Amino acid sequence: MRKTIIAGNWKMNHTGEQVKSVLTELVADVALGVKPEVVVAPVFPYLETAVQLTQGTAVHIAAQNMHFEESGAYTGEVSPSMLVDIGVEYVIIGHSERRTYFNETDETVNLKVKAALAHDLIPIMCCGETLQQREQGEMQRFIEGQIEAGLAGISKEEVENIVIAYEPIWAIGTGKTATVEQAQEVCALIRRKLEALYDIKTADKISILYGGSVKSGNVGELTSSLDIDGGLVGGASLKADEFTKIITTAVVK
Ligand code: PEP
């Protein structure tokens, strides 16, 4: 059965001291053996410290991005093997903020997903439509296109190691959560697309998360839905107490 995952995307927040104090509080609050898989994504400079602080605990560490090349003249970038070298397990790929502000495309997302898989990193591949696309009736075509392009050339065996996050752009950091019906509808649509690209058994094994103003007050309802297997949480993951509430309130089906 697929995993329920609660992943915190800290974005460009928290200094080294804050990373240490929030993670120390979090590992103390979240019991080893807690039901959802817990993932936290701090900024690059503190990843190694984060890995050390969470070793042997329920918390797994993710990077927020990476390059697809192994090494070379790519100023400012970090490679998959560098992440593996310091013990990072997950990597967020193609977050809408990276697509919007850093020109990430479906093609670079695909290259990064493939590179992550080749290094045994678990990619959390993000997709999501703008409000304009939703209002113009283009949501389905757009999401299906992002899934198909992001997974191009990825085999049935490989895709089972991918996590997908559906994050409607209009719900990220806005306090506007998609309704449970809207989130479930798109997560189901993504699963049907996976079924069409692979098969029903494979589609059933892939965790699909919802992201967009998830908090302790709505995570229970969201994760009760058939096709929502957890959350990618931004703002509400920055404080250990609220993130712990989200983790313990999430429904593991
Ligand atoms: C995110 O950044 O992935 C996100 C969902 O942010 P927030 O929870 O703050 O909307």
PDB file of C-alpha atoms and ligand atoms in Angstrom:
ATOM      1  CA  MET A   1       0.000   0.000   0.000  1.00  0.00           C
ATOM      2  CA  ARG A   2       1.185   3.496  -0.737  1.00  0.00           C
ATOM      3  CA  LYS A   3       2.711   5.681   1.977  1.00  0.00           C
ATOM      4  CA  THR A   4       1.075   8.675   3.635  1.00  0.00           C
ATOM      5  CA  ILE A   5       3.651  11.468   3.646  1.00  0.00           C
ATOM      6  CA  ILE A   6       3.679  14.823   5.397  1.00  0.00           C
ATOM      7  CA  ALA A   7       6.469  16.947   3.942  1.00  0.00           C
ATOM      8  CA  GLY A   8       7.456  20.410   5.146  1.00  0.00           C
ATOM      9  CA  ASN A   9       8.893  22.796   2.579  1.00  0.00           C
ATOM     10  CA  TRP A  10      10.726  25.466   4.533  1.00  0.00           C
ATOM     11  CA  LYS A  11      11.558  27.475   1.402  1.00  0.00           C
ATOM     12  CA  MET A  12      14.102  30.284   2.042  1.00  0.00           C
ATOM     13  CA  ASN A  13      13.377  30.432   5.768  1.00  0.00           C
ATOM     14  CA  HIS A  14      15.170  29.682   9.051  1.00  0.00           C
ATOM     15  CA  THR A  15      18.762  30.462   9.955  1.00  0.00           C
ATOM     16  CA  GLY A  16      21.093  27.712  11.211  1.00  0.00           C
ATOM     17  CA  GLU A  17      20.040  28.283  14.818  1.00  0.00           C
ATOM     18  CA  GLN A  18      16.359  28.147  13.892  1.00  0.00           C
ATOM     19  CA  VAL A  19      16.860  24.958  11.869  1.00  0.00           C
ATOM     20  CA  LYS A  20      18.490  23.367  14.895  1.00  0.00           C
ATOM     21  CA  SER A  21      15.849  24.468  17.359  1.00  0.00           C
ATOM     22  CA  VAL A  22      12.812  23.565  15.192  1.00  0.00           C
ATOM     23  CA  LEU A  23      14.243  20.156  14.269  1.00  0.00           C
ATOM     24  CA  THR A  24      15.225  19.410  17.865  1.00  0.00           C
ATOM     25  CA  GLU A  25      11.681  20.209  18.982  1.00  0.00           C
ATOM     26  CA  LEU A  26      10.181  18.250  16.101  1.00  0.00           C
ATOM     27  CA  VAL A  27      12.144  15.041  16.714  1.00  0.00           C
ATOM     28  CA  ALA A  28      11.237  15.232  20.389  1.00  0.00           C
ATOM     29  CA  ASP A  29       7.534  15.688  19.562  1.00  0.00           C
ATOM     30  CA  VAL A  30       7.193  13.176  16.760  1.00  0.00           C
ATOM     31  CA  ALA A  31       7.525   9.657  18.077  1.00  0.00           C
ATOM     32  CA  LEU A  32       9.622   7.127  16.238  1.00  0.00           C
ATOM     33  CA  GLY A  33       7.147   4.887  14.444  1.00  0.00           C
ATOM     34  CA  VAL A  34       4.634   7.714  13.859  1.00  0.00           C
ATOM     35  CA  LYS A  35       2.290   6.656  11.042  1.00  0.00           C
ATOM     36  CA  PRO A  36       2.885   9.190   8.244  1.00  0.00           C
ATOM     37  CA  GLU A  37       6.363   9.433   6.756  1.00  0.00           C
ATOM     38  CA  VAL A  38       7.691  12.809   7.931  1.00  0.00           C
ATOM     39  CA  VAL A  39       9.917  14.846   5.619  1.00  0.00           C
ATOM     40  CA  VAL A  40      11.449  18.292   6.125  1.00  0.00           C
ATOM     41  CA  ALA A  41      13.178  20.381   3.443  1.00  0.00           C
ATOM     42  CA  PRO A  42      15.504  23.073   4.850  1.00  0.00           C
ATOM     43  CA  VAL A  43      17.751  25.287   2.693  1.00  0.00           C
ATOM     44  CA  PHE A  44      20.995  23.852   1.251  1.00  0.00           C
ATOM     45  CA  PRO A  45      23.521  25.245   3.796  1.00  0.00           C
ATOM     46  CA  TYR A  46      21.845  23.425   6.700  1.00  0.00           C
ATOM     47  CA  LEU A  47      21.008  20.104   5.049  1.00  0.00           C
ATOM     48  CA  GLU A  48      23.963  18.270   6.541  1.00  0.00           C
ATOM     49  CA  THR A  49      23.177  19.564  10.036  1.00  0.00           C
ATOM     50  CA  ALA A  50      19.538  18.580   9.500  1.00  0.00           C
ATOM     51  CA  VAL A  51      20.535  15.050   8.476  1.00  0.00           C
ATOM     52  CA  GLN A  52      22.733  14.719  11.574  1.00  0.00           C
ATOM     53  CA  LEU A  53      20.020  16.043  13.905  1.00  0.00           C
ATOM     54  CA  THR A  54      17.400  13.652  12.549  1.00  0.00           C
ATOM     55  CA  GLN A  55      19.462  10.478  12.204  1.00  0.00           C
ATOM     56  CA  GLY A  56      17.620   7.534  13.765  1.00  0.00           C
ATOM     57  CA  THR A  57      14.430   9.589  14.237  1.00  0.00           C
ATOM     58  CA  ALA A  58      11.097   9.660  12.396  1.00  0.00           C
ATOM     59  CA  VAL A  59      12.144  12.699  10.367  1.00  0.00           C
ATOM     60  CA  HIS A  60      13.630  12.392   6.867  1.00  0.00           C
ATOM     61  CA  ILE A  61      15.402  15.216   5.086  1.00  0.00           C
ATOM     62  CA  ALA A  62      14.703  16.608   1.630  1.00  0.00           C
ATOM     63  CA  ALA A  63      16.420  19.182  -0.553  1.00  0.00           C
ATOM     64  CA  GLN A  64      14.226  21.822  -2.183  1.00  0.00           C
ATOM     65  CA  ASN A  65      15.902  21.500  -5.582  1.00  0.00           C
ATOM     66  CA  MET A  66      18.988  20.096  -7.310  1.00  0.00           C
ATOM     67  CA  HIS A  67      20.678  20.122 -10.719  1.00  0.00           C
ATOM     68  CA  PHE A  68      20.427  17.123 -13.016  1.00  0.00           C
ATOM     69  CA  GLU A  69      24.130  17.056 -13.949  1.00  0.00           C
ATOM     70  CA  GLU A  70      26.761  15.238 -11.906  1.00  0.00           C
ATOM     71  CA  SER A  71      29.311  18.061 -11.742  1.00  0.00           C
ATOM     72  CA  GLY A  72      30.776  20.818 -13.872  1.00  0.00           C
ATOM     73  CA  ALA A  73      30.430  24.475 -14.750  1.00  0.00           C
ATOM     74  CA  TYR A  74      27.017  25.139 -13.194  1.00  0.00           C
ATOM     75  CA  THR A  75      27.689  27.993 -10.791  1.00  0.00           C
ATOM     76  CA  GLY A  76      25.419  28.000  -7.777  1.00  0.00           C
ATOM     77  CA  GLU A  77      24.040  24.520  -8.347  1.00  0.00           C
ATOM     78  CA  VAL A  78      24.109  21.303  -6.306  1.00  0.00           C
ATOM     79  CA  SER A  79      24.237  17.800  -7.795  1.00  0.00           C
ATOM     80  CA  PRO A  80      22.276  14.676  -6.821  1.00  0.00           C
ATOM     81  CA  SER A  81      25.377  12.817  -5.670  1.00  0.00           C
ATOM     82  CA  MET A  82      26.277  15.707  -3.350  1.00  0.00           C
ATOM     83  CA  LEU A  83      22.875  15.369  -1.700  1.00  0.00           C
ATOM     84  CA  VAL A  84      23.266  11.608  -1.386  1.00  0.00           C
ATOM     85  CA  ASP A  85      26.774  12.094  -0.003  1.00  0.00           C
ATOM     86  CA  ILE A  86      25.434  14.018   3.013  1.00  0.00           C
ATOM     87  CA  GLY A  87      22.506  11.660   3.626  1.00  0.00           C
ATOM     88  CA  VAL A  88      19.582  13.513   2.032  1.00  0.00           C
ATOM     89  CA  GLU A  89      16.765  11.097   1.056  1.00  0.00           C
ATOM     90  CA  TYR A  90      14.153  13.187  -0.771  1.00  0.00           C
ATOM     91  CA  VAL A  91      14.240  16.091  -3.217  1.00  0.00           C
ATOM     92  CA  ILE A  92      11.428  18.456  -4.210  1.00  0.00           C
ATOM     93  CA  ILE A  93      11.400  18.891  -7.981  1.00  0.00           C
ATOM     94  CA  GLY A  94       9.555  21.488 -10.022  1.00  0.00           C
ATOM     95  CA  HIS A  95       7.892  23.466  -7.232  1.00  0.00           C
ATOM     96  CA  SER A  96       5.779  26.215  -8.803  1.00  0.00           C
ATOM     97  CA  GLU A  97       8.046  28.871  -7.284  1.00  0.00           C
ATOM     98  CA  ARG A  98      11.000  27.318  -9.131  1.00  0.00           C
ATOM     99  CA  ARG A  99       8.969  27.147 -12.327  1.00  0.00           C
ATOM    100  CA  THR A 100       7.856  30.781 -11.963  1.00  0.00           C
ATOM    101  CA  TYR A 101      11.012  32.493 -10.654  1.00  0.00           C
ATOM    102  CA  PHE A 102      13.797  30.224 -11.944  1.00  0.00           C
ATOM    103  CA  ASN A 103      12.515  29.170 -15.355  1.00  0.00           C
ATOM    104  CA  GLU A 104      12.076  25.487 -14.536  1.00  0.00           C
ATOM    105  CA  THR A 105      10.289  23.739 -17.359  1.00  0.00           C
ATOM    106  CA  ASP A 106       8.664  20.345 -17.755  1.00  0.00           C
ATOM    107  CA  GLU A 107      11.862  19.302 -19.565  1.00  0.00           C
ATOM    108  CA  THR A 108      14.205  20.251 -16.701  1.00  0.00           C
ATOM    109  CA  VAL A 109      11.756  18.702 -14.237  1.00  0.00           C
ATOM    110  CA  ASN A 110      11.938  15.463 -16.215  1.00  0.00           C
ATOM    111  CA  LEU A 111      15.758  15.542 -16.298  1.00  0.00           C
ATOM    112  CA  LYS A 112      15.857  16.177 -12.541  1.00  0.00           C
ATOM    113  CA  VAL A 113      13.369  13.415 -11.740  1.00  0.00           C
ATOM    114  CA  LYS A 114      15.457  10.975 -13.786  1.00  0.00           C
ATOM    115  CA  ALA A 115      18.684  12.123 -12.097  1.00  0.00           C
ATOM    116  CA  ALA A 116      17.116  11.776  -8.640  1.00  0.00           C
ATOM    117  CA  LEU A 117      15.953   8.228  -9.401  1.00  0.00           C
ATOM    118  CA  ALA A 118      19.360   7.299 -10.760  1.00  0.00           C
ATOM    119  CA  HIS A 119      20.822   8.295  -7.384  1.00  0.00           C
ATOM    120  CA  ASP A 120      18.140   6.643  -5.235  1.00  0.00           C
ATOM    121  CA  LEU A 121      16.798  10.005  -4.115  1.00  0.00           C
ATOM    122  CA  ILE A 122      13.000  10.108  -3.861  1.00  0.00           C
ATOM    123  CA  PRO A 123      11.692  12.932  -6.046  1.00  0.00           C
ATOM    124  CA  ILE A 124       8.607  14.833  -4.908  1.00  0.00           C
ATOM    125  CA  MET A 125       7.499  16.052  -8.324  1.00  0.00           C
ATOM    126  CA  CYS A 126       5.193  19.077  -8.125  1.00  0.00           C
ATOM    127  CA  CYS A 127       2.428  20.059 -10.499  1.00  0.00           C
ATOM    128  CA  GLY A 128      -0.407  22.554 -10.320  1.00  0.00           C
ATOM    129  CA  GLU A 129      -2.431  25.026 -12.330  1.00  0.00           C
ATOM    130  CA  THR A 130      -2.877  28.785 -12.058  1.00  0.00           C
ATOM    131  CA  LEU A 131      -6.240  30.324 -11.188  1.00  0.00           C
ATOM    132  CA  GLN A 132      -6.533  31.592 -14.748  1.00  0.00           C
ATOM    133  CA  GLN A 133      -6.032  28.087 -16.174  1.00  0.00           C
ATOM    134  CA  ARG A 134      -8.651  26.718 -13.788  1.00  0.00           C
ATOM    135  CA  GLU A 135     -11.146  29.463 -14.642  1.00  0.00           C
ATOM    136  CA  GLN A 136     -10.611  28.970 -18.370  1.00  0.00           C
ATOM    137  CA  GLY A 137     -11.290  25.245 -18.089  1.00  0.00           C
ATOM    138  CA  GLU A 138      -7.703  24.276 -18.894  1.00  0.00           C
ATOM    139  CA  MET A 139      -6.836  22.639 -15.595  1.00  0.00           C
ATOM    140  CA  GLN A 140      -7.192  19.001 -16.634  1.00  0.00           C
ATOM    141  CA  ARG A 141      -5.237  19.316 -19.869  1.00  0.00           C
ATOM    142  CA  PHE A 142      -2.502  21.297 -18.126  1.00  0.00           C
ATOM    143  CA  ILE A 143      -2.064  18.912 -15.172  1.00  0.00           C
ATOM    144  CA  GLU A 144      -2.089  15.852 -17.423  1.00  0.00           C
ATOM    145  CA  GLY A 145       0.524  17.533 -19.619  1.00  0.00           C
ATOM    146  CA  GLN A 146       2.770  18.270 -16.615  1.00  0.00           C
ATOM    147  CA  ILE A 147       2.514  14.657 -15.432  1.00  0.00           C
ATOM    148  CA  GLU A 148       3.183  13.187 -18.857  1.00  0.00           C
ATOM    149  CA  ALA A 149       6.135  15.477 -19.568  1.00  0.00           C
ATOM    150  CA  GLY A 150       7.632  15.149 -16.080  1.00  0.00           C
ATOM    151  CA  LEU A 151       7.536  11.361 -16.288  1.00  0.00           C
ATOM    152  CA  ALA A 152       8.668  10.988 -19.904  1.00  0.00           C
ATOM    153  CA  GLY A 153      11.004   8.031 -20.320  1.00  0.00           C
ATOM    154  CA  ILE A 154      10.492   6.788 -16.761  1.00  0.00           C
ATOM    155  CA  SER A 155       9.721   3.084 -16.474  1.00  0.00           C
ATOM    156  CA  LYS A 156       6.978   1.370 -14.502  1.00  0.00           C
ATOM    157  CA  GLU A 157       9.527   0.066 -11.996  1.00  0.00           C
ATOM    158  CA  GLU A 158      11.068   3.517 -11.538  1.00  0.00           C
ATOM    159  CA  VAL A 159       7.844   5.474 -11.212  1.00  0.00           C
ATOM    160  CA  GLU A 160       6.904   3.538  -8.065  1.00  0.00           C
ATOM    161  CA  ASN A 161       9.700   5.456  -6.322  1.00  0.00           C
ATOM    162  CA  ILE A 162       8.264   8.856  -7.160  1.00  0.00           C
ATOM    163  CA  VAL A 163       5.985  11.017  -5.033  1.00  0.00           C
ATOM    164  CA  ILE A 164       3.709  13.499  -6.778  1.00  0.00           C
ATOM    165  CA  ALA A 165       2.513  16.716  -5.156  1.00  0.00           C
ATOM    166  CA  TYR A 166      -0.529  18.488  -6.538  1.00  0.00           C
ATOM    167  CA  GLU A 167      -0.228  22.146  -5.587  1.00  0.00           C
ATOM    168  CA  PRO A 168      -2.699  24.543  -7.200  1.00  0.00           C
ATOM    169  CA  ILE A 169      -0.680  27.736  -7.531  1.00  0.00           C
ATOM    170  CA  TRP A 170      -3.612  29.857  -6.379  1.00  0.00           C
ATOM    171  CA  ALA A 171      -3.611  28.028  -3.031  1.00  0.00           C
ATOM    172  CA  ILE A 172       0.107  28.292  -2.211  1.00  0.00           C
ATOM    173  CA  GLY A 173       0.909  30.752   0.554  1.00  0.00           C
ATOM    174  CA  THR A 174      -2.422  32.494   0.037  1.00  0.00           C
ATOM    175  CA  GLY A 175      -4.376  30.991   2.909  1.00  0.00           C
ATOM    176  CA  LYS A 176      -6.810  29.786   0.210  1.00  0.00           C
ATOM    177  CA  THR A 177      -7.061  26.008   0.416  1.00  0.00           C
ATOM    178  CA  ALA A 178      -8.640  24.071  -2.394  1.00  0.00           C
ATOM    179  CA  THR A 179     -11.821  22.448  -1.144  1.00  0.00           C
ATOM    180  CA  VAL A 180     -11.464  18.781  -0.304  1.00  0.00           C
ATOM    181  CA  GLU A 181     -13.581  18.027  -3.391  1.00  0.00           C
ATOM    182  CA  GLN A 182     -11.322  20.108  -5.646  1.00  0.00           C
ATOM    183  CA  ALA A 183      -8.134  18.536  -4.225  1.00  0.00           C
ATOM    184  CA  GLN A 184      -9.545  15.000  -4.423  1.00  0.00           C
ATOM    185  CA  GLU A 185     -10.782  15.583  -7.977  1.00  0.00           C
ATOM    186  CA  VAL A 186      -7.335  16.559  -9.231  1.00  0.00           C
ATOM    187  CA  CYS A 187      -5.460  13.884  -7.240  1.00  0.00           C
ATOM    188  CA  ALA A 188      -7.842  11.295  -8.741  1.00  0.00           C
ATOM    189  CA  LEU A 189      -7.273  12.763 -12.178  1.00  0.00           C
ATOM    190  CA  ILE A 190      -3.507  12.419 -11.654  1.00  0.00           C
ATOM    191  CA  ARG A 191      -3.950   8.793 -10.590  1.00  0.00           C
ATOM    192  CA  ARG A 192      -6.023   8.091 -13.713  1.00  0.00           C
ATOM    193  CA  LYS A 193      -3.273   9.664 -15.808  1.00  0.00           C
ATOM    194  CA  LEU A 194      -0.708   7.410 -14.088  1.00  0.00           C
ATOM    195  CA  GLU A 195      -2.964   4.463 -14.826  1.00  0.00           C
ATOM    196  CA  ALA A 196      -3.078   5.433 -18.496  1.00  0.00           C
ATOM    197  CA  LEU A 197       0.696   5.929 -18.665  1.00  0.00           C
ATOM    198  CA  TYR A 198       1.514   2.751 -16.706  1.00  0.00           C
ATOM    199  CA  ASP A 199      -1.200   0.502 -15.247  1.00  0.00           C
ATOM    200  CA  ILE A 200      -3.706   0.402 -12.431  1.00  0.00           C
ATOM    201  CA  LYS A 201      -1.457  -1.505 -10.002  1.00  0.00           C
ATOM    202  CA  THR A 202       1.391   0.937 -10.513  1.00  0.00           C
ATOM    203  CA  ALA A 203      -0.877   3.986 -10.195  1.00  0.00           C
ATOM    204  CA  ASP A 204      -2.203   2.591  -6.943  1.00  0.00           C
ATOM    205  CA  LYS A 205       1.290   2.434  -5.431  1.00  0.00           C
ATOM    206  CA  ILE A 206       2.188   6.099  -6.007  1.00  0.00           C
ATOM    207  CA  SER A 207       1.693   8.599  -3.181  1.00  0.00           C
ATOM    208  CA  ILE A 208      -0.028  11.779  -4.331  1.00  0.00           C
ATOM    209  CA  LEU A 209       0.161  14.697  -1.904  1.00  0.00           C
ATOM    210  CA  TYR A 210      -1.901  17.866  -1.811  1.00  0.00           C
ATOM    211  CA  GLY A 211      -0.192  21.200  -1.126  1.00  0.00           C
ATOM    212  CA  GLY A 212      -1.650  24.673  -0.700  1.00  0.00           C
ATOM    213  CA  SER A 213      -2.303  26.226   2.718  1.00  0.00           C
ATOM    214  CA  VAL A 214      -2.436  22.864   4.500  1.00  0.00           C
ATOM    215  CA  LYS A 215      -2.703  23.267   8.283  1.00  0.00           C
ATOM    216  CA  SER A 216      -3.747  21.191  11.295  1.00  0.00           C
ATOM    217  CA  GLY A 217      -7.344  22.357  10.843  1.00  0.00           C
ATOM    218  CA  ASN A 218      -7.779  20.950   7.328  1.00  0.00           C
ATOM    219  CA  VAL A 219      -5.248  18.112   7.009  1.00  0.00           C
ATOM    220  CA  GLY A 220      -7.596  15.512   8.520  1.00  0.00           C
ATOM    221  CA  GLU A 221     -10.346  16.168   6.011  1.00  0.00           C
ATOM    222  CA  LEU A 222      -7.945  16.385   3.089  1.00  0.00           C
ATOM    223  CA  THR A 223      -6.128  13.142   3.890  1.00  0.00           C
ATOM    224  CA  SER A 224      -9.404  11.278   4.459  1.00  0.00           C
ATOM    225  CA  SER A 225      -9.980  11.554   0.729  1.00  0.00           C
ATOM    226  CA  LEU A 226      -9.337   8.454  -1.307  1.00  0.00           C
ATOM    227  CA  ASP A 227      -6.581   9.784  -3.550  1.00  0.00           C
ATOM    228  CA  ILE A 228      -4.842  12.267  -1.217  1.00  0.00           C
ATOM    229  CA  ASP A 229      -1.920  10.522   0.454  1.00  0.00           C
ATOM    230  CA  GLY A 230      -0.580  13.363   2.536  1.00  0.00           C
ATOM    231  CA  GLY A 231       0.492  16.969   2.264  1.00  0.00           C
ATOM    232  CA  LEU A 232       3.292  19.212   1.084  1.00  0.00           C
ATOM    233  CA  VAL A 233       3.193  21.972   3.668  1.00  0.00           C
ATOM    234  CA  GLY A 234       4.829  25.389   3.397  1.00  0.00           C
ATOM    235  CA  GLY A 235       4.095  28.068   5.995  1.00  0.00           C
ATOM    236  CA  ALA A 236       2.519  25.747   8.559  1.00  0.00           C
ATOM    237  CA  SER A 237       5.618  23.529   8.674  1.00  0.00           C
ATOM    238  CA  LEU A 238       7.904  26.276   9.972  1.00  0.00           C
ATOM    239  CA  LYS A 239       6.936  25.864  13.616  1.00  0.00           C
ATOM    240  CA  ALA A 240       7.404  22.493  15.295  1.00  0.00           C
ATOM    241  CA  ASP A 241       4.159  22.565  17.297  1.00  0.00           C
ATOM    242  CA  GLU A 242       1.841  23.235  14.332  1.00  0.00           C
ATOM    243  CA  PHE A 243       3.764  20.832  12.063  1.00  0.00           C
ATOM    244  CA  THR A 244       3.535  18.131  14.745  1.00  0.00           C
ATOM    245  CA  LYS A 245      -0.242  18.693  14.927  1.00  0.00           C
ATOM    246  CA  ILE A 246      -0.457  18.290  11.159  1.00  0.00           C
ATOM    247  CA  ILE A 247       1.542  15.044  11.316  1.00  0.00           C
ATOM    248  CA  THR A 248      -0.544  13.576  14.114  1.00  0.00           C
ATOM    249  CA  THR A 249      -3.874  14.711  12.621  1.00  0.00           C
ATOM    250  CA  ALA A 250      -3.181  13.344   9.122  1.00  0.00           C
ATOM    251  CA  VAL A 251      -5.296  10.332   8.303  1.00  0.00           C
ATOM    252  CA  VAL A 252      -3.313   7.250   7.331  1.00  0.00           C
ATOM    253  CA  LYS A 253      -5.623   5.074   5.251  1.00  0.00           C
TER     254      LYS A 253
HETATM  255  C1  PEP B   1       4.344  24.988  -0.659  1.00  0.00           C
HETATM  256  O1  PEP B   1       5.179  25.854  -0.678  1.00  0.00           O
HETATM  257  O2  PEP B   1       4.601  23.900  -1.206  1.00  0.00           O
HETATM  258  C2  PEP B   1       3.072  25.274  -0.002  1.00  0.00           C
HETATM  259  C3  PEP B   1       2.092  24.438  -0.199  1.00  0.00           C
HETATM  260  O3  PEP B   1       2.987  26.398   0.774  1.00  0.00           O
HETATM  261  P1  PEP B   1       1.808  26.792   1.796  1.00  0.00           P
HETATM  262  O4  PEP B   1       1.495  25.568   2.602  1.00  0.00           O
HETATM  263  O5  PEP B   1       2.375  27.901   2.625  1.00  0.00           O
HETATM  264  O6  PEP B   1       0.634  27.201   0.973  1.00  0.00           O
END
